[in-house]
Coordinates of C-alpha atoms in Angstrom, one line a residue:
M23 CA 6.7 -41.4 -4.6
G24 CA 7.6 -38.1 -5.7
L25 CA 9.7 -36.4 -3.4
E26 CA 10.6 -39.4 -1.5
D27 CA 11.8 -41.2 -5.0
R28 CA 15.7 -40.7 -4.6
D29 CA 16.2 -42.1 -7.8
A30 CA 14.0 -39.9 -9.6
M31 CA 15.5 -36.6 -7.7
Q32 CA 19.1 -38.0 -8.8
V33 CA 18.1 -37.7 -12.3
L34 CA 16.7 -34.2 -11.7
R35 CA 19.9 -33.5 -10.0
D36 CA 22.2 -34.8 -12.9
A37 CA 20.4 -32.6 -15.4
F38 CA 22.1 -29.5 -13.7
A39 CA 25.3 -30.8 -13.4
Q40 CA 27.7 -28.4 -15.4
E41 CA 31.5 -28.6 -16.5
P42 CA 33.7 -26.0 -15.0
G43 CA 33.7 -22.7 -17.5
R44 CA 30.7 -24.6 -19.6
P45 CA 27.4 -23.2 -19.5
S46 CA 24.6 -25.6 -19.0
D47 CA 22.7 -26.0 -21.9
L48 CA 19.6 -26.9 -20.1
V49 CA 19.8 -23.6 -18.1
R50 CA 20.2 -21.7 -21.1
R51 CA 17.3 -23.1 -22.5
F52 CA 15.1 -22.8 -19.5
Y53 CA 15.8 -19.0 -19.5
T54 CA 15.2 -18.4 -23.3
H55 CA 11.9 -20.3 -22.8
W56 CA 10.8 -18.5 -19.5
F57 CA 11.3 -14.8 -21.4
A58 CA 9.5 -16.2 -24.1
I59 CA 6.6 -17.2 -22.2
D60 CA 6.6 -14.1 -19.6
T61 CA 8.0 -11.1 -21.3
S62 CA 7.9 -9.1 -18.3
V63 CA 10.8 -11.1 -16.7
R64 CA 13.6 -10.4 -19.1
D65 CA 13.7 -6.9 -17.7
L66 CA 14.5 -8.2 -14.4
F67 CA 17.9 -9.5 -15.4
P68 CA 21.2 -8.0 -16.7
P69 CA 21.9 -7.9 -20.3
E70 CA 25.1 -10.5 -19.7
M71 CA 23.4 -13.8 -18.2
H72 CA 26.4 -15.8 -18.1
S73 CA 27.2 -15.5 -14.0
Q74 CA 23.1 -15.9 -13.4
R75 CA 22.8 -19.1 -15.4
T76 CA 25.9 -20.5 -13.7
A77 CA 24.5 -19.7 -10.1
F78 CA 21.0 -20.7 -11.2
A79 CA 22.5 -24.4 -12.2
H80 CA 24.7 -24.4 -9.2
A81 CA 21.7 -23.7 -6.8
M82 CA 19.4 -26.4 -8.8
H83 CA 22.0 -29.1 -8.5
W84 CA 22.6 -28.6 -4.9
L85 CA 18.8 -28.6 -4.2
Y86 CA 18.2 -31.6 -5.6
G87 CA 21.6 -33.1 -4.1
E88 CA 19.7 -32.2 -1.0
L89 CA 16.4 -33.8 -1.8
V90 CA 18.5 -37.1 -3.1
D91 CA 19.8 -37.3 0.6
Q92 CA 16.4 -36.5 2.0
R93 CA 17.4 -33.4 4.0
A94 CA 14.8 -30.8 3.4
D95 CA 15.5 -28.3 6.1
Q96 CA 18.4 -26.4 4.6
P97 CA 16.8 -26.5 0.9
V98 CA 13.5 -24.8 2.6
A99 CA 15.6 -22.3 4.6
F100 CA 17.8 -21.4 1.4
L101 CA 14.5 -21.2 -0.8
A102 CA 12.5 -19.0 1.8
Q103 CA 15.7 -17.0 1.8
L104 CA 15.9 -16.7 -1.8
G105 CA 12.2 -15.4 -2.2
R106 CA 12.4 -12.7 0.5
D107 CA 15.6 -11.4 -1.3
H108 CA 14.3 -11.5 -4.7
R109 CA 11.7 -8.7 -3.6
K110 CA 14.5 -6.3 -4.3
Y111 CA 14.6 -7.2 -8.1
G112 CA 10.9 -6.6 -8.8
V113 CA 9.9 -10.1 -8.7
R114 CA 6.1 -10.8 -8.3
P115 CA 3.9 -13.8 -7.1
A116 CA 2.8 -14.5 -11.0
H117 CA 6.6 -14.8 -11.8
Y118 CA 7.3 -18.0 -9.8
E119 CA 4.2 -19.5 -11.6
T120 CA 5.8 -19.1 -15.0
L121 CA 9.2 -19.9 -13.5
R122 CA 7.9 -23.3 -12.5
R123 CA 6.0 -23.8 -15.9
A124 CA 9.1 -22.8 -17.9
L125 CA 11.1 -25.2 -15.9
H126 CA 8.9 -28.0 -16.0
S127 CA 8.8 -28.0 -19.7
T128 CA 12.2 -27.4 -20.3
L129 CA 13.3 -30.3 -17.9
R130 CA 10.7 -32.5 -19.9
T131 CA 12.5 -31.6 -23.1
H132 CA 15.9 -31.8 -21.9
L133 CA 15.4 -35.3 -20.3
A134 CA 13.8 -36.9 -23.1
D135 CA 13.5 -40.7 -23.0
A136 CA 14.5 -40.4 -19.3
W137 CA 11.3 -38.5 -18.4
T138 CA 9.6 -41.5 -17.0
D139 CA 6.4 -41.1 -14.9
A140 CA 8.3 -41.4 -11.9
V141 CA 10.6 -38.5 -12.9
A142 CA 7.5 -36.4 -13.8
A143 CA 5.9 -36.8 -10.5
A144 CA 9.4 -35.9 -8.6
A145 CA 9.7 -32.7 -11.1
E146 CA 6.1 -31.6 -10.6
Q147 CA 6.0 -32.1 -6.6
S148 CA 9.8 -30.6 -6.4
L149 CA 8.8 -27.6 -8.7
N150 CA 5.6 -26.8 -6.8
L151 CA 7.6 -27.0 -3.6
F152 CA 10.6 -24.6 -4.9
A153 CA 8.1 -22.0 -6.2
G154 CA 5.7 -22.3 -3.2
V155 CA 8.2 -21.6 -0.6
M156 CA 10.0 -18.7 -2.4
S157 CA 6.4 -17.2 -3.3
G158 CA 5.1 -17.9 0.2
A159 CA 8.1 -16.4 2.0
A160 CA 8.4 -13.1 -0.1
D161 CA 4.6 -12.6 0.4
S162 CA 4.8 -13.1 4.3
D163 CA 8.0 -10.8 4.9
D164 CA 7.1 -7.7 6.3
A165 CA 10.7 -6.2 6.2
P166 CA 11.4 -3.8 3.5
A167 CA 12.6 -5.3 0.2
W168 CA 15.2 -2.8 -0.1
W169 CA 16.7 0.2 1.5
D170 CA 17.9 3.4 -0.6
G171 CA 20.1 5.6 0.3
T172 CA 22.4 8.9 -1.2
V173 CA 26.2 8.8 -1.3
V174 CA 27.5 11.6 0.6
E175 CA 31.3 11.1 0.3
H176 CA 33.5 9.0 -2.1
T177 CA 37.3 9.0 -1.5
R178 CA 40.0 7.5 -4.0
V179 CA 42.3 6.2 -1.4
S180 CA 44.5 4.2 -4.0
R181 CA 44.6 3.7 -7.9
D182 CA 41.9 0.9 -7.5
L183 CA 40.4 1.6 -4.0
A184 CA 37.7 3.9 -3.0
V185 CA 35.7 4.2 0.1
V186 CA 32.3 5.4 0.0
R187 CA 29.8 6.7 2.9
L188 CA 26.3 6.7 2.3
R189 CA 23.2 8.2 4.2
L190 CA 20.2 5.6 4.4
D191 CA 16.5 7.0 3.8
R192 CA 15.8 4.7 7.0
P193 CA 18.4 2.6 9.1
L194 CA 19.6 -0.6 8.1
D195 CA 19.9 -3.1 11.1
Y196 CA 22.5 -5.5 10.5
H197 CA 25.2 -7.5 12.7
P198 CA 28.9 -6.4 12.0
G199 CA 30.4 -8.8 9.7
Q200 CA 27.6 -9.2 7.5
Y201 CA 27.3 -8.2 3.8
V202 CA 24.6 -7.0 1.5
N203 CA 23.7 -6.7 -1.9
V204 CA 24.2 -3.4 -3.7
H205 CA 22.8 -1.7 -6.8
V206 CA 24.5 1.4 -8.2
P207 CA 23.0 3.5 -10.9
Q208 CA 25.9 3.3 -13.2
C209 CA 25.2 -0.6 -13.8
P210 CA 21.2 -1.3 -13.9
R211 CA 20.0 -4.6 -12.8
R212 CA 23.6 -5.7 -11.7
W213 CA 24.2 -6.3 -7.9
R214 CA 27.3 -6.8 -6.1
Y215 CA 27.7 -8.0 -2.4
L216 CA 29.6 -5.6 -0.1
S217 CA 30.5 -5.6 3.2
P218 CA 29.7 -2.7 5.6
A219 CA 32.8 -1.5 7.2
I220 CA 31.1 0.1 10.4
P221 CA 28.6 -1.4 12.7
A222 CA 24.8 -0.5 11.9
D223 CA 24.1 3.3 12.3
P224 CA 20.7 4.3 13.9
G225 CA 21.2 7.6 12.1
G226 CA 21.5 5.8 8.9
G227 CA 25.2 6.0 7.8
V228 CA 27.2 3.1 6.3
E229 CA 30.5 2.8 4.8
F230 CA 31.9 0.7 2.1
H231 CA 35.3 -0.2 1.0
V232 CA 35.7 -1.2 -2.6
R233 CA 38.3 -2.4 -4.9
V234 CA 38.5 -2.9 -8.4
V235 CA 37.8 -6.4 -9.6
P236 CA 39.2 -7.2 -13.0
G237 CA 36.5 -6.9 -15.4
G238 CA 33.8 -5.9 -12.8
L239 CA 31.8 -3.6 -14.1
V240 CA 29.8 -2.9 -10.7
S241 CA 33.2 -2.4 -8.8
N242 CA 35.0 -0.2 -11.5
A243 CA 31.9 1.8 -11.5
V244 CA 31.9 2.4 -7.7
V245 CA 35.6 3.1 -7.7
T246 CA 35.8 5.5 -10.8
E247 CA 32.5 6.9 -11.7
T248 CA 30.5 7.3 -8.0
R249 CA 29.8 10.7 -7.0
P250 CA 28.0 12.4 -4.1
G251 CA 24.4 12.7 -4.9
D252 CA 24.1 9.2 -6.4
R253 CA 21.5 7.0 -5.3
W254 CA 22.1 3.3 -4.3
R255 CA 19.9 0.6 -3.4
L256 CA 20.7 -2.0 -0.3
S257 CA 19.2 -5.4 -0.1
S258 CA 18.8 -7.1 3.2
P259 CA 22.0 -8.4 5.2
H260 CA 23.5 -12.0 5.0
G261 CA 26.2 -13.6 6.5
G262 CA 27.4 -15.1 9.8
L263 CA 30.9 -13.8 10.8
H264 CA 31.0 -13.3 14.6
V265 CA 33.2 -13.0 17.6
D266 CA 32.4 -15.0 20.6
R267 CA 33.3 -12.6 23.3
D268 CA 33.1 -15.2 25.9
G269 CA 35.4 -17.7 23.5
D270 CA 38.9 -17.8 22.8
D271 CA 41.3 -15.0 21.7
V272 CA 40.8 -14.2 18.0
L273 CA 42.7 -14.2 14.8
M274 CA 41.7 -12.2 12.0
V275 CA 43.1 -12.2 8.4
A276 CA 42.3 -9.4 6.1
G277 CA 43.4 -9.1 2.3
S278 CA 42.7 -5.8 1.0
T279 CA 39.0 -4.4 1.2
G280 CA 38.5 -7.6 3.0
L281 CA 39.2 -5.6 6.0
A282 CA 35.6 -4.1 5.9
P283 CA 33.8 -6.6 7.8
L284 CA 36.5 -7.2 10.4
R285 CA 37.0 -3.6 10.9
A286 CA 33.3 -3.5 11.8
L287 CA 33.4 -6.5 14.2
I288 CA 36.5 -4.7 15.8
M289 CA 34.6 -1.4 16.2
D290 CA 31.6 -3.0 17.7
L291 CA 34.1 -4.6 20.1
C292 CA 35.0 -1.3 21.3
R293 CA 32.0 -0.9 23.1
F294 CA 32.9 -3.2 25.7
A295 CA 35.8 -2.9 28.3
E296 CA 36.9 -6.7 28.3
N297 CA 37.4 -8.7 25.2
P298 CA 39.3 -11.6 24.0
R299 CA 42.7 -10.6 22.7
V300 CA 42.4 -9.9 18.7
H301 CA 45.3 -10.2 16.4
L302 CA 44.7 -8.7 12.9
F303 CA 47.0 -9.0 10.0
F304 CA 46.1 -6.5 7.1
G305 CA 47.4 -7.1 3.8
A306 CA 47.9 -5.6 0.6
R307 CA 50.3 -5.6 -2.6
Y308 CA 52.0 -2.6 -1.7
P309 CA 52.5 -0.5 1.5
C310 CA 50.4 2.3 -0.1
E311 CA 47.1 0.0 -0.5
L312 CA 47.1 -0.5 3.6
Y313 CA 44.7 2.1 3.3
D314 CA 42.9 2.1 6.5
L315 CA 46.4 1.9 9.0
R316 CA 45.6 5.2 10.6
T317 CA 41.9 4.0 11.5
L318 CA 43.4 0.6 13.0
W319 CA 46.3 2.7 14.7
Q320 CA 43.6 4.9 16.7
I321 CA 41.6 1.8 17.7
A322 CA 44.7 -0.1 18.7
A323 CA 45.9 3.0 20.7
H324 CA 42.8 2.8 23.0
N325 CA 42.2 -0.9 23.2
P326 CA 45.0 -2.9 24.3
W327 CA 43.1 -6.2 23.5
L328 CA 43.9 -5.3 19.8
S329 CA 47.1 -6.0 17.6
V330 CA 47.5 -5.1 14.2
S331 CA 50.2 -6.4 11.9
P332 CA 50.7 -4.6 8.4
V333 CA 51.6 -7.2 5.6
S334 CA 52.5 -6.4 2.2
E335 CA 54.1 -8.4 -0.8
Y336 CA 56.1 -5.7 -2.1
N337 CA 58.6 -3.6 0.2
S338 CA 58.5 -0.2 -1.7
D339 CA 55.3 1.5 -3.4
P340 CA 54.8 2.1 -7.1
S341 CA 55.5 5.6 -8.5
W342 CA 51.5 6.0 -8.9
A343 CA 51.5 6.0 -5.1
A344 CA 52.3 9.5 -5.0
D345 CA 48.8 10.7 -6.4
Y346 CA 47.2 9.3 -3.5
P347 CA 47.0 9.7 0.0
D348 CA 49.9 8.6 2.5
V349 CA 48.6 6.1 4.7
S350 CA 51.6 5.3 6.8
P351 CA 50.4 5.2 10.5
P352 CA 52.1 7.1 13.5
R353 CA 54.4 5.0 15.4
G354 CA 52.9 2.5 17.6
L355 CA 51.5 -0.5 15.5
H356 CA 53.6 -3.8 14.7
V357 CA 56.4 -3.2 12.2
R358 CA 55.1 -3.8 8.6
Q359 CA 56.3 -7.2 7.3
T360 CA 56.8 -8.3 3.3
G361 CA 55.6 -11.3 2.0
R362 CA 52.6 -13.5 0.8
L363 CA 49.6 -13.0 3.5
P364 CA 49.1 -16.9 4.2
D365 CA 53.1 -17.4 4.5
V366 CA 53.4 -14.2 7.0
V367 CA 50.3 -15.6 9.1
T368 CA 51.5 -18.9 9.3
R369 CA 55.3 -18.1 10.5
Y370 CA 53.7 -17.8 13.8
G371 CA 52.3 -21.3 14.0
S372 CA 48.7 -22.8 13.5
W373 CA 46.8 -20.2 15.5
G374 CA 44.9 -23.4 16.4
D375 CA 43.6 -22.2 19.7
R376 CA 42.2 -18.9 18.2
Q377 CA 38.7 -18.1 16.6
I378 CA 40.0 -17.6 13.3
L379 CA 38.2 -15.1 10.8
I380 CA 39.5 -14.7 6.9
C381 CA 38.2 -12.0 4.7
G382 CA 39.3 -10.9 1.2
G383 CA 39.2 -12.4 -2.3
P384 CA 38.8 -16.0 -2.9
A385 CA 42.0 -17.0 -3.8
M386 CA 43.4 -15.5 -0.8
V387 CA 40.7 -16.9 1.6
S388 CA 41.4 -20.3 0.3
A389 CA 45.2 -20.4 0.4
T390 CA 45.3 -18.9 3.8
K391 CA 42.4 -21.2 5.0
A392 CA 44.8 -24.3 3.4
A393 CA 48.0 -22.8 5.0
L394 CA 46.5 -22.9 8.5
V395 CA 45.1 -26.1 8.4
A396 CA 48.2 -27.4 6.9
K397 CA 49.9 -25.9 10.1
G398 CA 47.3 -27.7 12.2
A399 CA 44.6 -25.4 12.8
P400 CA 41.0 -27.4 13.0
P401 CA 39.0 -26.1 10.0
E402 CA 35.9 -26.0 12.0
R403 CA 37.4 -23.0 13.8
I404 CA 38.0 -21.1 10.8
Q405 CA 35.0 -18.7 9.4
H406 CA 34.9 -16.8 6.3
D407 CA 32.1 -16.0 3.6
P408 CA 30.9 -18.0 0.9
L409 CA 33.6 -17.9 -1.7
S410 CA 31.1 -17.8 -4.5
R411 CA 28.6 -15.2 -3.4

């Protein structure tokens, strides 16, 4: 039966199940085997493989889960996008064949007595599907595999925050609110998702807002080591954050550099004379970390549909704030409020009649969404990027 054998697909799905915080033995053995039979693959991956293994196990578990439920549309679309994206890593068609062989062999060894004829047939057909869709999508995509650009400006706006502006060699077309995968020279073979803070520029300009993530090699390098002249590489855009201009009024909630995609959306709305009303809550730990209030003030001063509420967890700045630019805006914005962002936002009710967009760290997004839903906001009206991207 192969792809139609739900019991066999469930055996394959369960093989990729992993406990939180515990790497999958199957996936570890798969990568070891793959690197052994195709030595050219190892140089495509970073030295530290924990995150890669976790993401791969999660993706395979989801793919087989969809096949168990006899849903193929989303897996095929996901695999096609994966194939197109992996061109930026230097993946070649031959790599998909060695991946298929290594995964098939590792599954057979891992499942041992559970490797029946039915499971073997399901594995053969599913792995052919996975490798074939990725390879075919990569081969048929005429769009560039990546966009290179030069850092033209790097500004430390706070102790662990930086604004980076680039000039790309060729323009990158993306929708406001989308994100791209970024590679910086200080961290070879490591990529990080960043959201452009301005709409797509026909001249190739792009701006990113980056905050140091504890233990994050790429974010630390961007904030502390990036210099004008550095060459960055960007992937094709992803994500679907958007504002329906013909829809209801809008609530935006931005935590720290989660402001970037919402800022791009707001800037794009400035092209139009009439828009839904937009209320933006912009939050940070300290007042000095509300780094872009002056820009927001300028936009709000000329666009009456925009209201901005600054929020900080603490009412005063730490001593190190004196080493960085003063971010206090001129009079005119709403008075800054103190407290946790989810608590401040929900003081005003559920916002259930709004289009709701939330951007920031995974914990902040989860907490804000939960608080809004608890107040009565319909979950289907809440947009945010994938929390595990």
